[in-house]
Coordinates of C-alpha atoms in Angstrom, one line a residue:
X1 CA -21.5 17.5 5.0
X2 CA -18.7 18.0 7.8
X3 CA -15.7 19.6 6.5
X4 CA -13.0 17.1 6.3
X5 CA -9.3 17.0 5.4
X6 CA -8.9 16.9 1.3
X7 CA -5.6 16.3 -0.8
X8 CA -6.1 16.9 -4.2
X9 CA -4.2 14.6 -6.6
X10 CA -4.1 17.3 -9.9
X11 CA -3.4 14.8 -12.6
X12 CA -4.0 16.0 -16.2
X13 CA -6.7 14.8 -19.2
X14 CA -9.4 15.5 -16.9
X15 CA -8.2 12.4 -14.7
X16 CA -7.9 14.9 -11.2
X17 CA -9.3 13.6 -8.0
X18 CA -9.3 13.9 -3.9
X19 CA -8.9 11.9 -1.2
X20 CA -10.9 13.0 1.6
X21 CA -9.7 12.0 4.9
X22 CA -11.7 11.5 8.3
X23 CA -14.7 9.9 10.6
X24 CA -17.8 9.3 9.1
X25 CA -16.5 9.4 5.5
X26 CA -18.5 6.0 5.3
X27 CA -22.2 7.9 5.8
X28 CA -21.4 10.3 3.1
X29 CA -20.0 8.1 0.6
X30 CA -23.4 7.8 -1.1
X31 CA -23.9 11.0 -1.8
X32 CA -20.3 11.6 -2.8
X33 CA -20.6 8.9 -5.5
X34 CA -23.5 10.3 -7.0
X35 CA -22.0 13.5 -7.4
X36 CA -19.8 11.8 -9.9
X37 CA -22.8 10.9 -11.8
X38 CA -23.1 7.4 -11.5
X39 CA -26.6 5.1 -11.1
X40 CA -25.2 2.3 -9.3
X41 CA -22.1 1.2 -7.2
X42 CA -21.2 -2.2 -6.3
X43 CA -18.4 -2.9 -3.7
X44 CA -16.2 -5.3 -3.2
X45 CA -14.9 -5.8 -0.4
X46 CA -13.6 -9.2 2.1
X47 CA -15.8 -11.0 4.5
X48 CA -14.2 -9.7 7.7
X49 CA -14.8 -6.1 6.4
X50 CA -17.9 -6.6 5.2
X51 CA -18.9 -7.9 8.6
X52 CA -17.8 -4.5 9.6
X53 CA -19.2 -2.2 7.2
X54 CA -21.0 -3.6 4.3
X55 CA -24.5 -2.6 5.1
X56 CA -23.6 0.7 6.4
X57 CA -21.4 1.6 3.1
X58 CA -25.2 0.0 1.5
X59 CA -27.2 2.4 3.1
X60 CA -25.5 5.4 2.0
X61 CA -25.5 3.9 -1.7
X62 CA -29.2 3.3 -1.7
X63 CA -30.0 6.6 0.4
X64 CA -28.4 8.5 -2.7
X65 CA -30.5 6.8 -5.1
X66 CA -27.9 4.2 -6.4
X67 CA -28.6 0.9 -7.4
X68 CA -25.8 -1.0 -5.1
X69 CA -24.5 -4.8 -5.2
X70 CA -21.5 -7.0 -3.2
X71 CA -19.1 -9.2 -4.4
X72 CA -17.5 -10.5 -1.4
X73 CA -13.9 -12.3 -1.3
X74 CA -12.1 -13.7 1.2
X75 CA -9.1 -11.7 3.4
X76 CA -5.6 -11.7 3.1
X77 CA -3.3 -11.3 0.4
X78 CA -4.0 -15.2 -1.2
X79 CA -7.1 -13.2 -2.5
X80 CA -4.6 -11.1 -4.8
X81 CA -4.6 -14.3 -7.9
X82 CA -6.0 -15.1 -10.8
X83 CA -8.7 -17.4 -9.6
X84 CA -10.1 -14.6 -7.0
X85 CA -9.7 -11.7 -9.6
X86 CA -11.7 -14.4 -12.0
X87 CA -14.3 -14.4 -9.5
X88 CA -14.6 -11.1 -8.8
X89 CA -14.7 -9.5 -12.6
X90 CA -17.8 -12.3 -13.2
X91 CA -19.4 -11.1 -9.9
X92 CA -19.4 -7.7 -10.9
X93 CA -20.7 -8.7 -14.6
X94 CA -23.9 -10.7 -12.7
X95 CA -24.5 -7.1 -11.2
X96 CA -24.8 -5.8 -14.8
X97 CA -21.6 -3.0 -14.1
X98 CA -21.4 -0.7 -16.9
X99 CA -19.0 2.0 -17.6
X100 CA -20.9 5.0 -16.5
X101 CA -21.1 2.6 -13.0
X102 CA -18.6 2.5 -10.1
X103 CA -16.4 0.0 -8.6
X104 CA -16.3 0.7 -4.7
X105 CA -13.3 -0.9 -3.4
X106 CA -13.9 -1.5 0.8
X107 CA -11.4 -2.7 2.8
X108 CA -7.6 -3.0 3.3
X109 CA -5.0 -3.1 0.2
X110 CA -5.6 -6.3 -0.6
X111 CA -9.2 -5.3 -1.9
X112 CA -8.0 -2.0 -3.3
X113 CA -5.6 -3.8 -5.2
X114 CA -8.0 -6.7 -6.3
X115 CA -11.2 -4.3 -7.0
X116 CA -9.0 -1.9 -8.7
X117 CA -7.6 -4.2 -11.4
X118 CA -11.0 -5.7 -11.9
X119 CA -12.4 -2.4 -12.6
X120 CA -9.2 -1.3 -15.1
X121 CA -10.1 -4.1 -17.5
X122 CA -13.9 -5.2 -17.1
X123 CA -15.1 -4.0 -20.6
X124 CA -11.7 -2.2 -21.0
X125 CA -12.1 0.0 -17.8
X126 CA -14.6 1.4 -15.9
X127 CA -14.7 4.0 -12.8
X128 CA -14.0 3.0 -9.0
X129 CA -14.1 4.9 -5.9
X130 CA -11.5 3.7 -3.2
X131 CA -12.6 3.2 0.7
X132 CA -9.7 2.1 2.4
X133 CA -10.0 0.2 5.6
X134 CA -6.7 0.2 7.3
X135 CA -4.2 2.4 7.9
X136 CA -2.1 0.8 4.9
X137 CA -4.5 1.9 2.1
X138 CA -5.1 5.0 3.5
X139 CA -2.1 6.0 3.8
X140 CA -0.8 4.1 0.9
X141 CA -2.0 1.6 -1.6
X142 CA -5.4 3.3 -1.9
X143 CA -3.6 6.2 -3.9
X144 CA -2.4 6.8 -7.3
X145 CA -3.9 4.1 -9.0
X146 CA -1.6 1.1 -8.9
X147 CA -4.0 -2.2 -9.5
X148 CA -2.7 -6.1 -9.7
X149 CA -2.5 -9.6 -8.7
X150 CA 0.0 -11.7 -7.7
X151 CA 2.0 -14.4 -9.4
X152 CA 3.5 -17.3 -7.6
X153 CA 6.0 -16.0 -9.6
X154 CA 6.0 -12.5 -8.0
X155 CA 4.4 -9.9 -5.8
X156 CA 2.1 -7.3 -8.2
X157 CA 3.5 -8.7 -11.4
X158 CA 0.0 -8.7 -13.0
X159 CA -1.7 -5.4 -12.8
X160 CA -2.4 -2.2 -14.6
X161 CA -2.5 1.7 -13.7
X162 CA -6.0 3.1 -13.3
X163 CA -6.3 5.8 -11.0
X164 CA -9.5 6.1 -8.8
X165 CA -12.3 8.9 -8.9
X166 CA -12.3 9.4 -5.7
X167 CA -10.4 8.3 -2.1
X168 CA -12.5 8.2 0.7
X169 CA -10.3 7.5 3.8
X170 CA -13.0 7.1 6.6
X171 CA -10.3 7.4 9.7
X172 CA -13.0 5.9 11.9
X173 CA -12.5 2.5 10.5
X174 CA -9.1 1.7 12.0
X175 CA -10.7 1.9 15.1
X176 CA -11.8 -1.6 14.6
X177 CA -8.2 -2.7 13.1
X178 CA -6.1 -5.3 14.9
X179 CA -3.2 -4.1 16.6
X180 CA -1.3 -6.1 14.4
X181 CA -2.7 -4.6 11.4
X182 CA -2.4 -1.1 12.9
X183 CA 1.4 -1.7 13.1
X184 CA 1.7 -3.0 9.7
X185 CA 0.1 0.2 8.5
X186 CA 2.2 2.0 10.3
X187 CA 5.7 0.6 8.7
X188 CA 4.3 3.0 5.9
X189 CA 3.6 6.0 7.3
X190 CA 7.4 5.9 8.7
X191 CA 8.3 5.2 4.9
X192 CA 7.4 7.9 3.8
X193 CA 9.5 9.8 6.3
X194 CA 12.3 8.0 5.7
X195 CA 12.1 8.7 1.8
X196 CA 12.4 12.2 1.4
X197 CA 11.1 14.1 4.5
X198 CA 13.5 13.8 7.9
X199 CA 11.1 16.1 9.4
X200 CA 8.1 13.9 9.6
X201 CA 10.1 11.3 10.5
X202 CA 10.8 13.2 13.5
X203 CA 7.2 13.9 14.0
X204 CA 6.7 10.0 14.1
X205 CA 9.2 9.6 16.9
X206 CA 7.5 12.1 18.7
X207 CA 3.6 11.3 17.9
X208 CA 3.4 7.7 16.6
X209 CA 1.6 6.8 20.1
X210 CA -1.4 9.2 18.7
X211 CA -1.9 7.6 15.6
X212 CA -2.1 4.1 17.2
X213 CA -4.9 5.8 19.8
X214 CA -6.9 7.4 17.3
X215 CA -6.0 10.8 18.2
X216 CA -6.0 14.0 15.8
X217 CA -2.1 12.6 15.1
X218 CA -3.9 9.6 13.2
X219 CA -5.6 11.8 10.8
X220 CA -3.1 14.6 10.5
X221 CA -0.7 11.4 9.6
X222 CA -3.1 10.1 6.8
X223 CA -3.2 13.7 5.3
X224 CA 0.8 14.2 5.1
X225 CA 1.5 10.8 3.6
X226 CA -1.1 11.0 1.1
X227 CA 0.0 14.4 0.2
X228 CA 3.3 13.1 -0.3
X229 CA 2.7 10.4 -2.0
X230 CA 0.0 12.7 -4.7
X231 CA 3.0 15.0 -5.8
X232 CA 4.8 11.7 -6.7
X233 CA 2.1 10.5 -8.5
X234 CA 1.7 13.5 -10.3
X235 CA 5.3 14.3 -11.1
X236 CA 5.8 10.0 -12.0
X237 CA 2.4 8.8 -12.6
X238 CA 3.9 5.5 -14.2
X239 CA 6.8 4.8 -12.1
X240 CA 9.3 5.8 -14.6
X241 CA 11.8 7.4 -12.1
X242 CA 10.8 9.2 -8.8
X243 CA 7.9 7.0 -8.0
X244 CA 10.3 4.1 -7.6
X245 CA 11.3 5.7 -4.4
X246 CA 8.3 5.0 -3.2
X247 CA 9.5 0.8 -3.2
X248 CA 11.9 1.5 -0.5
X249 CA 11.9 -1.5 1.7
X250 CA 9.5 -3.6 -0.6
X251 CA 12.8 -5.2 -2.6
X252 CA 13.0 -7.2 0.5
X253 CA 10.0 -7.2 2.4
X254 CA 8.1 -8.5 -1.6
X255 CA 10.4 -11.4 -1.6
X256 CA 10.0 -12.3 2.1
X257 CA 6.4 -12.2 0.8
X258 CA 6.8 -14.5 -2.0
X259 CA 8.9 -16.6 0.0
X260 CA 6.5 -17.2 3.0
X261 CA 4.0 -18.1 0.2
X262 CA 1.7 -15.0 0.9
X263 CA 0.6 -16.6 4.2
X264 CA -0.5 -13.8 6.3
X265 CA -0.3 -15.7 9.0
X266 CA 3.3 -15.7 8.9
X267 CA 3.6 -12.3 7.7
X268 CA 1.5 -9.1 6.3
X269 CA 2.8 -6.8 3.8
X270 CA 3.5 -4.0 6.6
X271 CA 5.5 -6.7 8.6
X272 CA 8.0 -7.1 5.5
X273 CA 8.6 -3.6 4.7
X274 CA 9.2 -3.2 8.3
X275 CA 11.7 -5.5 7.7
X276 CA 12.7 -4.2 4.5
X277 CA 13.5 -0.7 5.4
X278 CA 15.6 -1.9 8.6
X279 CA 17.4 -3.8 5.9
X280 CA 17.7 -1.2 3.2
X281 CA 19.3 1.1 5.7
X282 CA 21.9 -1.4 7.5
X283 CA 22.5 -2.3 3.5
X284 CA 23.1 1.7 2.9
X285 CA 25.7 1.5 6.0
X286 CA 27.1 -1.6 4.5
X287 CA 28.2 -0.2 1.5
X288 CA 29.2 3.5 3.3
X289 CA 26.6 5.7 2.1
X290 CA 24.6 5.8 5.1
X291 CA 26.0 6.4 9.2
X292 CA 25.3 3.5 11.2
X293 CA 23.8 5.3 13.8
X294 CA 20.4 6.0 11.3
X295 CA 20.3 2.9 10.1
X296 CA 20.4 2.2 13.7
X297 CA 17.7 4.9 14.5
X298 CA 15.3 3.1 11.9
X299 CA 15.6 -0.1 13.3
X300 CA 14.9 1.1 16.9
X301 CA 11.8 3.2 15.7
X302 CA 10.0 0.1 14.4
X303 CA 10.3 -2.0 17.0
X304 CA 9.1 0.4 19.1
X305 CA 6.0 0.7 17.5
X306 CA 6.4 -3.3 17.8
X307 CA 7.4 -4.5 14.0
X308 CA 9.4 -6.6 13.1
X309 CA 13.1 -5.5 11.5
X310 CA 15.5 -8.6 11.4
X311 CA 14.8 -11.8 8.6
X312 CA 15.2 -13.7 12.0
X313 CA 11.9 -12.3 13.0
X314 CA 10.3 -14.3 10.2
X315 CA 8.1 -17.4 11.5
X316 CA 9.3 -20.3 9.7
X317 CA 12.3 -18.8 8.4
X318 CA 12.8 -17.0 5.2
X319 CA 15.6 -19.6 3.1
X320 CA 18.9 -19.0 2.2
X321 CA 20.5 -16.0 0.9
X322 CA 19.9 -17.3 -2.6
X323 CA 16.4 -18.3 -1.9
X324 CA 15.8 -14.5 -1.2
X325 CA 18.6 -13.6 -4.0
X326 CA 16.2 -15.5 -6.2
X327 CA 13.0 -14.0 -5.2
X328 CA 14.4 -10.5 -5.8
X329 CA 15.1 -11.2 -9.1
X330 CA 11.1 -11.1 -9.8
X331 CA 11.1 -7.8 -8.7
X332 CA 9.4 -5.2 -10.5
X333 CA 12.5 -2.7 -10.7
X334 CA 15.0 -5.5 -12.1
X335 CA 16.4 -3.6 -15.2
X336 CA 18.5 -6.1 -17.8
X337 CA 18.8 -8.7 -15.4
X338 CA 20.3 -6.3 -12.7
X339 CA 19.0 -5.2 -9.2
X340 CA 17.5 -2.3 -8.7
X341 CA 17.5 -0.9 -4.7
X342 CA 15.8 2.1 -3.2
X343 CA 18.9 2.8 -1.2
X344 CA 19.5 6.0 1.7
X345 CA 22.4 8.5 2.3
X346 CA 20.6 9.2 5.8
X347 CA 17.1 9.8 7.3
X348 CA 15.1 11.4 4.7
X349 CA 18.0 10.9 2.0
X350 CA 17.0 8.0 -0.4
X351 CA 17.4 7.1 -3.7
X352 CA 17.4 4.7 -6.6
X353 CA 20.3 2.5 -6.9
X354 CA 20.1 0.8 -10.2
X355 CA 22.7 -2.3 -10.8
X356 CA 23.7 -3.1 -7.3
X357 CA 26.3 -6.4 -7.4
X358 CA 24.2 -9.5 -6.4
X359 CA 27.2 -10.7 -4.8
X360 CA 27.5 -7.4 -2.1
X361 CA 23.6 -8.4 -1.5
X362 CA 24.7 -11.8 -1.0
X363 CA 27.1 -11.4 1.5
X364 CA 24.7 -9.0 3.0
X365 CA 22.1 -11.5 3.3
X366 CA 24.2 -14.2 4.5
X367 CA 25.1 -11.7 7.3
X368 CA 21.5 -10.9 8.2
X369 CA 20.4 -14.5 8.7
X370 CA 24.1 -15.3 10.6
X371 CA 23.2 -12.7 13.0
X372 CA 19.2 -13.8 13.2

């Protein structure tokens, strides 16, 4: 097999795995799977995917000797509810899934998401092996075991911890990404700058071009972020403290989600943390614990890389300040009633800011969608 990029993700009770990044991952993902001892593996995956790479993630299955199957949903983040997640734990159940089997999730967060939660509770949990698709899960959703549906109530609010055996990031397949999903991706790889590490975020400025290309930056990106995002994991597994760093941005960009009704045609995931990190760090210089000029530097980065950063930018509009005010509330960090933001002293500087006044957010808001 050709040597590829690994990140190890060294979680204890015998629960460590890796996530191997880089082309051709998808040929070798047969016998990579049976390595972990398993007689069959059944993906799920989405119809535009599977389209894509279905029978080729097959062949490798069946070339190692597994017994493989497809449950097939369709895209976009409406797939994320109870009806689909229905679906997709019976569809696996027709295909006999045992414990001892694997749950191959292939495609973009929405599936890893979806295919994940259905493994963590068909007959109380059983093993899954992510593939992610787009440059979102790789770098991402696909790691550190975070399953779930949505409520109309809520982004994610249904959902359980169940971390994968195994990440198989096959950099090859964002090749046949839209642009549009390329630059949703890419809202979190410049997250993850923006969290703790000014330095990469540099390196973005400088190299985001490559990643869009498919140049060794693409794959070299993948490999930092997921290596960030591991020692999280591994320090937080739960989200208990530092992991909640991790949601910065996605206080806004969830309920912009919510509040276009999880239409992706409107807006993707990446498109609303885009927004919500422009947001979080005007909101940081708002309140004078952030210099304009960063929050400016943020904004100007992402719509470089041609995102969206202003609740103007929304099709169809986003509501009212209480609208959004309303859809935070839902949010997964809400302690006691009060807000919880992942807030930034500068580039690389954030932090959790538990009990922020709904009323500064308020006039915040109202500011945003005065100015458009």
């Amino acid at each position: 097999m050709t040597d590829r990029l690994t990140v190890g993700v060294p979680l204890n009770q015998g629960r460590a795995y890796d996530i191997l990044i880089g082309r051709g991952l998808l040929d070798e993902a047969g016998a990579r799977i049976a390595a972990l001892g398993a007689r069959a593996a059944i993906i799920v995956t989405d119809t535009n995917v599977a389209a894509l790479y279905a029978e080729r993630l097959s062949a490798s299955l069946e070339a190692a000797g597994l017994r493989s199957g497809r449950v097939t949903v369709a895209p976009g983040e409406a797939s994320k509810s109870y009806a689909t997640y229905a679906e997709v734990c019976d569809g696996l159940l027709a295909h006999r899934v045992e414990r001892g089997d694997i749950v191959v999730a292939l495609g973009g967060g929405v599936v890893g998401d979806l295919a994940g939660f259905a493994a963590a509770t068909l007959r109380r949990g059983v093993r899954f092996v992510q593939a992610p698709t787009s440059l979102l899960a790789q770098v991402d959703s696909s790691v550190g075991g975070k399953t779930g549906i949505n409520s109309p109530l809520g982004k994610n609010l249904i959902g359980a911890f169940h971390q994968p055996r195994l990440v198989l990031a096959d950099t090859g397949t964002l090749d046949t990404l839209s642009e549009r999903e390329m630059r949703a991706g890419y809202a979190e790889v410049a997250k993850y700058g923006l969290i703790g590490d000014a330095t990469f975020f540099d390196w973005c400025e400088a190299h985001w071009a490559g990643i869009f290309s498919g140049g060794p930056e693409r794959d070299e990106a993948v490999a930092i972020c997921c290596r960030s995002k591991a020692g999280v994991v591994v320090r937080d597994e739960r989200e208990d403290g530092e992991r909640a760093l991790l949601n910065l941005g996605h206080t806004f960009g969830h309920a912009l989600e919510r509040l276009t009704a999880y239409d992706s045609a409107r807006l993707v995931h990446g498109e609303g943390v885009a927004i919500g990190l422009a947001l979080a760090f005007r909101f940081s210089a708002r309140l004078g614990l952030c210099p304009g000029q960063d929050a400016g530097r943020v904004a100007n980065h992402l719509a470089l890389a041609g995102l969206p950063t202003t609740l103007g930018a929304v099709p169809g509009g986003c509501g009212d300040a209480d609208a959004l005010l309303d859809a935070m509330a839902q949010d997964k960090k809400v302690r006691d009633g009060a807000l919880t933001f992942i807030l930034a002293r500068g580039i690389g500087r954030s932090f959790i800011a538990p009990g922020i006044d709904a009323a500064e957010v308020r006039a915040f808001l109202d500011h945003e969608l005065r100015a458009g």
